[in-house]
């Protein structure tokens, strides 16, 4: 729950005027002491920002086209990120099924065992 700026200012001014501790102020207004402490340092709430992504999705797609059978570890090294970041990005793009299908087309007998997969050239 987000409290209004006016309420936050009222809490801080009451604390200063009455000389209350953080706990006493929190108890009086029935809010958490962590909120009072945070408001003392910063009354306005922080603006939310868009999260910076580690990998560019269009670049990842361009990387998959020439290297469909590359390991995620190899892609991670090319992009300078961890393997999990590559896995998550591929999954979000729906490319893991396509890459698995590419491996299956090269597997003798069409089994799903990737250990039997050969390079499709």
PDB file of C-alpha atoms in Angstrom:
ATOM      1  CA  UNK A   1       0.000   0.000   0.000  1.00  0.00           C
ATOM      2  CA  UNK A   2       1.347   3.385  -0.968  1.00  0.00           C
ATOM      3  CA  UNK A   3       0.764   6.351   1.324  1.00  0.00           C
ATOM      4  CA  UNK A   4       0.177   9.862  -0.011  1.00  0.00           C
ATOM      5  CA  UNK A   5       2.916  12.481   0.172  1.00  0.00           C
ATOM      6  CA  UNK A   6       0.690  14.618   2.438  1.00  0.00           C
ATOM      7  CA  UNK A   7       0.326  11.766   4.929  1.00  0.00           C
ATOM      8  CA  UNK A   8       4.069  11.133   4.870  1.00  0.00           C
ATOM      9  CA  UNK A   9       4.787  14.800   5.565  1.00  0.00           C
ATOM     10  CA  UNK A  10       2.253  14.792   8.415  1.00  0.00           C
ATOM     11  CA  UNK A  11       3.968  11.762   9.996  1.00  0.00           C
ATOM     12  CA  UNK A  12       7.430  13.361   9.770  1.00  0.00           C
ATOM     13  CA  UNK A  13       6.261  16.765  11.045  1.00  0.00           C
ATOM     14  CA  UNK A  14       4.419  15.152  13.985  1.00  0.00           C
ATOM     15  CA  UNK A  15       7.547  13.201  14.861  1.00  0.00           C
ATOM     16  CA  UNK A  16       9.675  16.361  14.809  1.00  0.00           C
ATOM     17  CA  UNK A  17       7.142  18.538  16.678  1.00  0.00           C
ATOM     18  CA  UNK A  18       6.469  16.033  19.460  1.00  0.00           C
ATOM     19  CA  UNK A  19      10.011  14.682  19.632  1.00  0.00           C
ATOM     20  CA  UNK A  20       8.895  11.090  19.164  1.00  0.00           C
ATOM     21  CA  UNK A  21      11.109   8.163  18.296  1.00  0.00           C
ATOM     22  CA  UNK A  22      10.594   6.277  15.063  1.00  0.00           C
ATOM     23  CA  UNK A  23       8.858   3.418  16.886  1.00  0.00           C
ATOM     24  CA  UNK A  24       6.561   5.768  18.809  1.00  0.00           C
ATOM     25  CA  UNK A  25       5.636   7.611  15.618  1.00  0.00           C
ATOM     26  CA  UNK A  26       4.930   4.351  13.818  1.00  0.00           C
ATOM     27  CA  UNK A  27       2.764   3.139  16.684  1.00  0.00           C
ATOM     28  CA  UNK A  28       0.823   6.412  16.821  1.00  0.00           C
ATOM     29  CA  UNK A  29      -0.012   6.299  13.089  1.00  0.00           C
ATOM     30  CA  UNK A  30      -0.329   2.487  12.942  1.00  0.00           C
ATOM     31  CA  UNK A  31       2.305   2.051  10.266  1.00  0.00           C
ATOM     32  CA  UNK A  32       5.576   0.177  10.150  1.00  0.00           C
ATOM     33  CA  UNK A  33       8.713   1.712  11.654  1.00  0.00           C
ATOM     34  CA  UNK A  34      10.607   0.917   8.446  1.00  0.00           C
ATOM     35  CA  UNK A  35       8.234   3.216   6.557  1.00  0.00           C
ATOM     36  CA  UNK A  36       8.839   6.077   8.988  1.00  0.00           C
ATOM     37  CA  UNK A  37      12.582   5.561   8.768  1.00  0.00           C
ATOM     38  CA  UNK A  38      12.457   5.511   4.963  1.00  0.00           C
ATOM     39  CA  UNK A  39      10.312   8.657   4.841  1.00  0.00           C
ATOM     40  CA  UNK A  40      12.777  10.548   7.013  1.00  0.00           C
ATOM     41  CA  UNK A  41      15.421  10.009   4.340  1.00  0.00           C
ATOM     42  CA  UNK A  42      13.155  10.338   1.325  1.00  0.00           C
ATOM     43  CA  UNK A  43       9.556  11.522   1.456  1.00  0.00           C
ATOM     44  CA  UNK A  44       8.727  11.110  -2.240  1.00  0.00           C
ATOM     45  CA  UNK A  45       8.540   7.587  -3.588  1.00  0.00           C
ATOM     46  CA  UNK A  46      11.084   6.530  -6.162  1.00  0.00           C
ATOM     47  CA  UNK A  47       9.949   6.597  -9.761  1.00  0.00           C
ATOM     48  CA  UNK A  48       9.844   3.210 -11.387  1.00  0.00           C
ATOM     49  CA  UNK A  49      12.030   2.690 -14.416  1.00  0.00           C
ATOM     50  CA  UNK A  50      12.050   0.151 -17.167  1.00  0.00           C
ATOM     51  CA  UNK A  51      14.469  -2.624 -16.411  1.00  0.00           C
ATOM     52  CA  UNK A  52      17.586  -2.676 -18.541  1.00  0.00           C
ATOM     53  CA  UNK A  53      17.791  -5.967 -20.409  1.00  0.00           C
ATOM     54  CA  UNK A  54      21.049  -7.873 -20.580  1.00  0.00           C
ATOM     55  CA  UNK A  55      20.656  -9.066 -24.146  1.00  0.00           C
ATOM     56  CA  UNK A  56      19.126  -7.544 -27.245  1.00  0.00           C
ATOM     57  CA  UNK A  57      16.429  -9.874 -28.538  1.00  0.00           C
ATOM     58  CA  UNK A  58      16.873  -8.965 -32.211  1.00  0.00           C
ATOM     59  CA  UNK A  59      20.610  -9.640 -31.940  1.00  0.00           C
ATOM     60  CA  UNK A  60      19.875 -13.002 -30.328  1.00  0.00           C
ATOM     61  CA  UNK A  61      17.568 -13.953 -33.202  1.00  0.00           C
ATOM     62  CA  UNK A  62      20.283 -12.946 -35.676  1.00  0.00           C
ATOM     63  CA  UNK A  63      22.729 -15.142 -33.762  1.00  0.00           C
ATOM     64  CA  UNK A  64      20.416 -18.166 -33.852  1.00  0.00           C
ATOM     65  CA  UNK A  65      20.025 -18.099 -37.657  1.00  0.00           C
ATOM     66  CA  UNK A  66      23.678 -18.813 -38.572  1.00  0.00           C
ATOM     67  CA  UNK A  67      24.345 -20.946 -35.462  1.00  0.00           C
ATOM     68  CA  UNK A  68      21.157 -22.950 -34.724  1.00  0.00           C
ATOM     69  CA  UNK A  69      23.030 -25.779 -33.004  1.00  0.00           C
ATOM     70  CA  UNK A  70      25.341 -23.604 -30.877  1.00  0.00           C
ATOM     71  CA  UNK A  71      25.460 -24.268 -27.162  1.00  0.00           C
ATOM     72  CA  UNK A  72      23.890 -21.719 -24.841  1.00  0.00           C
ATOM     73  CA  UNK A  73      27.279 -21.337 -23.196  1.00  0.00           C
ATOM     74  CA  UNK A  74      28.771 -20.234 -26.533  1.00  0.00           C
ATOM     75  CA  UNK A  75      25.965 -17.715 -27.079  1.00  0.00           C
ATOM     76  CA  UNK A  76      26.404 -16.405 -23.545  1.00  0.00           C
ATOM     77  CA  UNK A  77      30.103 -15.788 -24.182  1.00  0.00           C
ATOM     78  CA  UNK A  78      29.317 -13.934 -27.440  1.00  0.00           C
ATOM     79  CA  UNK A  79      26.756 -11.721 -25.657  1.00  0.00           C
ATOM     80  CA  UNK A  80      28.704 -11.291 -22.423  1.00  0.00           C
ATOM     81  CA  UNK A  81      25.924 -12.693 -20.221  1.00  0.00           C
ATOM     82  CA  UNK A  82      25.380 -15.873 -18.213  1.00  0.00           C
ATOM     83  CA  UNK A  83      23.956 -19.031 -19.737  1.00  0.00           C
ATOM     84  CA  UNK A  84      20.691 -18.659 -17.806  1.00  0.00           C
ATOM     85  CA  UNK A  85      20.065 -15.248 -19.403  1.00  0.00           C
ATOM     86  CA  UNK A  86      20.367 -16.844 -22.849  1.00  0.00           C
ATOM     87  CA  UNK A  87      18.104 -19.728 -21.866  1.00  0.00           C
ATOM     88  CA  UNK A  88      15.441 -17.341 -20.526  1.00  0.00           C
ATOM     89  CA  UNK A  89      15.608 -15.102 -23.607  1.00  0.00           C
ATOM     90  CA  UNK A  90      15.341 -18.082 -25.983  1.00  0.00           C
ATOM     91  CA  UNK A  91      12.416 -19.465 -23.998  1.00  0.00           C
ATOM     92  CA  UNK A  92      10.644 -16.109 -24.013  1.00  0.00           C
ATOM     93  CA  UNK A  93      11.116 -15.850 -27.773  1.00  0.00           C
ATOM     94  CA  UNK A  94       9.810 -19.404 -28.223  1.00  0.00           C
ATOM     95  CA  UNK A  95      13.015 -20.508 -29.894  1.00  0.00           C
ATOM     96  CA  UNK A  96      13.874 -23.482 -27.682  1.00  0.00           C
ATOM     97  CA  UNK A  97      11.327 -25.723 -29.410  1.00  0.00           C
ATOM     98  CA  UNK A  98      12.679 -24.711 -32.824  1.00  0.00           C
ATOM     99  CA  UNK A  99      16.240 -25.440 -31.767  1.00  0.00           C
ATOM    100  CA  UNK A 100      15.176 -28.813 -30.359  1.00  0.00           C
ATOM    101  CA  UNK A 101      13.373 -29.562 -33.644  1.00  0.00           C
ATOM    102  CA  UNK A 102      16.562 -28.682 -35.527  1.00  0.00           C
ATOM    103  CA  UNK A 103      18.485 -31.176 -33.396  1.00  0.00           C
ATOM    104  CA  UNK A 104      15.778 -33.829 -33.849  1.00  0.00           C
ATOM    105  CA  UNK A 105      15.858 -33.563 -37.624  1.00  0.00           C
ATOM    106  CA  UNK A 106      19.523 -34.503 -37.465  1.00  0.00           C
ATOM    107  CA  UNK A 107      19.125 -37.319 -34.953  1.00  0.00           C
ATOM    108  CA  UNK A 108      19.196 -40.833 -36.451  1.00  0.00           C
ATOM    109  CA  UNK A 109      15.744 -42.365 -36.124  1.00  0.00           C
ATOM    110  CA  UNK A 110      14.281 -39.058 -34.898  1.00  0.00           C
ATOM    111  CA  UNK A 111      14.764 -39.865 -31.232  1.00  0.00           C
ATOM    112  CA  UNK A 112      14.659 -37.143 -28.647  1.00  0.00           C
ATOM    113  CA  UNK A 113      18.024 -38.076 -27.167  1.00  0.00           C
ATOM    114  CA  UNK A 114      20.327 -35.070 -27.867  1.00  0.00           C
ATOM    115  CA  UNK A 115      23.393 -37.254 -27.292  1.00  0.00           C
ATOM    116  CA  UNK A 116      22.656 -38.943 -30.608  1.00  0.00           C
ATOM    117  CA  UNK A 117      22.310 -35.646 -32.480  1.00  0.00           C
ATOM    118  CA  UNK A 118      24.636 -34.899 -35.368  1.00  0.00           C
ATOM    119  CA  UNK A 119      25.517 -31.557 -36.852  1.00  0.00           C
ATOM    120  CA  UNK A 120      23.090 -30.620 -39.633  1.00  0.00           C
ATOM    121  CA  UNK A 121      25.061 -29.049 -42.421  1.00  0.00           C
TER     122      UNK A 121
END
